[in-house]
Amino acid sequence: MSRVATLQPVPDIAAGIASPTVPALARGAADPAALLDRKVPSPDRMVAESALLPAIASGLPLLDLRLPAPLCTGDEVRIQAYAAKISGSVGLKPTDDLDLFGPDGEPRPNLGPVMLAMSAVELGTLRAGPDLVNAAIARLKPVTPAANATTP
């Protein structure tokens, strides 16, 4: 005894729930293939579809249409950009002396901002905070022989 399953039609779950205030174009046509066969959409269909665009577009993120940064540049360009970022952190030009240490090896006021800028360039969002940089500067010992000499 073999039993052959017969396919039963599935009821249309959307039957009878279409709102009478929604135009027929939004509900679809009796023959959906007819919508695909049209070469030029009717003016009514264009108006109905364009009315939906603001609602659709409101959920989309804004596009950034600026040119992307180059992925690879030469070392010279990369180093110049780095120098400009670091020197700019203390209001100087890349060709200026950053004045990070005095003649005795003591840190100068520019050292903190330059270290913060270097950290931001090198580490991005994981950069060091001002407290960490200030603590590191406080632990510095002068490196000049005169500063490290002990008196007899």
PDB file of N, CA and C in Angstrom, residues 8 10 16 48 57 72 86 90 112 124 134 137 144-145 147:
ATOM      1  N   GLN A   8      -2.114  20.285  -0.977  1.00  0.00           N
ATOM      2  CA  GLN A   8      -3.317  21.062  -0.703  1.00  0.00           C
ATOM      3  C   GLN A   8      -2.975  22.544  -0.862  1.00  0.00           C
ATOM      4  N   VAL A  10      -2.449  26.296  -0.032  1.00  0.00           N
ATOM      5  CA  VAL A  10      -2.223  27.009   1.218  1.00  0.00           C
ATOM      6  C   VAL A  10      -3.086  28.260   1.194  1.00  0.00           C
ATOM      7  N   GLY A  16      -8.107  39.566   2.625  1.00  0.00           N
ATOM      8  CA  GLY A  16      -9.121  40.306   3.353  1.00  0.00           C
ATOM      9  C   GLY A  16      -8.587  41.299   4.365  1.00  0.00           C
ATOM     10  N   ALA A  48       3.486  56.740  -6.128  1.00  0.00           N
ATOM     11  CA  ALA A  48       3.298  55.889  -4.950  1.00  0.00           C
ATOM     12  C   ALA A  48       4.637  55.421  -4.389  1.00  0.00           C
ATOM     13  N   ALA A  57      14.532  56.151   3.426  1.00  0.00           N
ATOM     14  CA  ALA A  57      15.817  56.845   3.551  1.00  0.00           C
ATOM     15  C   ALA A  57      16.104  57.276   4.978  1.00  0.00           C
ATOM     16  N   CYS A  72      48.304  53.398   0.920  1.00  0.00           N
ATOM     17  CA  CYS A  72      49.758  53.300   0.978  1.00  0.00           C
ATOM     18  C   CYS A  72      50.357  54.587   0.429  1.00  0.00           C
ATOM     19  N   ILE A  86      52.758  65.924  15.197  1.00  0.00           N
ATOM     20  CA  ILE A  86      53.469  66.041  16.464  1.00  0.00           C
ATOM     21  C   ILE A  86      53.832  67.495  16.746  1.00  0.00           C
ATOM     22  N   VAL A  90      52.084  71.297  19.749  1.00  0.00           N
ATOM     23  CA  VAL A  90      52.631  72.354  20.597  1.00  0.00           C
ATOM     24  C   VAL A  90      52.723  73.679  19.835  1.00  0.00           C
ATOM     25  N   GLY A 112      55.011  66.768  27.421  1.00  0.00           N
ATOM     26  CA  GLY A 112      53.707  66.125  27.655  1.00  0.00           C
ATOM     27  C   GLY A 112      52.799  66.150  26.435  1.00  0.00           C
ATOM     28  N   GLY A 124      46.089  55.345  18.216  1.00  0.00           N
ATOM     29  CA  GLY A 124      44.692  55.668  17.905  1.00  0.00           C
ATOM     30  C   GLY A 124      43.844  55.733  19.159  1.00  0.00           C
ATOM     31  N   ASN A 134      51.921  62.208  32.290  1.00  0.00           N
ATOM     32  CA  ASN A 134      52.489  63.027  33.364  1.00  0.00           C
ATOM     33  C   ASN A 134      53.239  62.173  34.379  1.00  0.00           C
ATOM     34  N   ILE A 137      56.600  61.225  32.815  1.00  0.00           N
ATOM     35  CA  ILE A 137      57.521  62.367  32.811  1.00  0.00           C
ATOM     36  C   ILE A 137      58.065  62.607  34.214  1.00  0.00           C
ATOM     37  N   THR A 144      72.089  63.713  31.523  1.00  0.00           N
ATOM     38  CA  THR A 144      73.396  64.332  31.327  1.00  0.00           C
ATOM     39  C   THR A 144      74.342  63.904  32.439  1.00  0.00           C
ATOM     40  N   PRO A 145      75.625  63.729  32.133  1.00  0.00           N
ATOM     41  CA  PRO A 145      76.590  63.309  33.171  1.00  0.00           C
ATOM     42  C   PRO A 145      76.620  64.286  34.336  1.00  0.00           C
ATOM     43  N   ALA A 147      74.247  66.064  35.594  1.00  0.00           N
ATOM     44  CA  ALA A 147      73.078  65.921  36.459  1.00  0.00           C
ATOM     45  C   ALA A 147      73.163  64.642  37.287  1.00  0.00           C
TER      46      ALA A 147
END
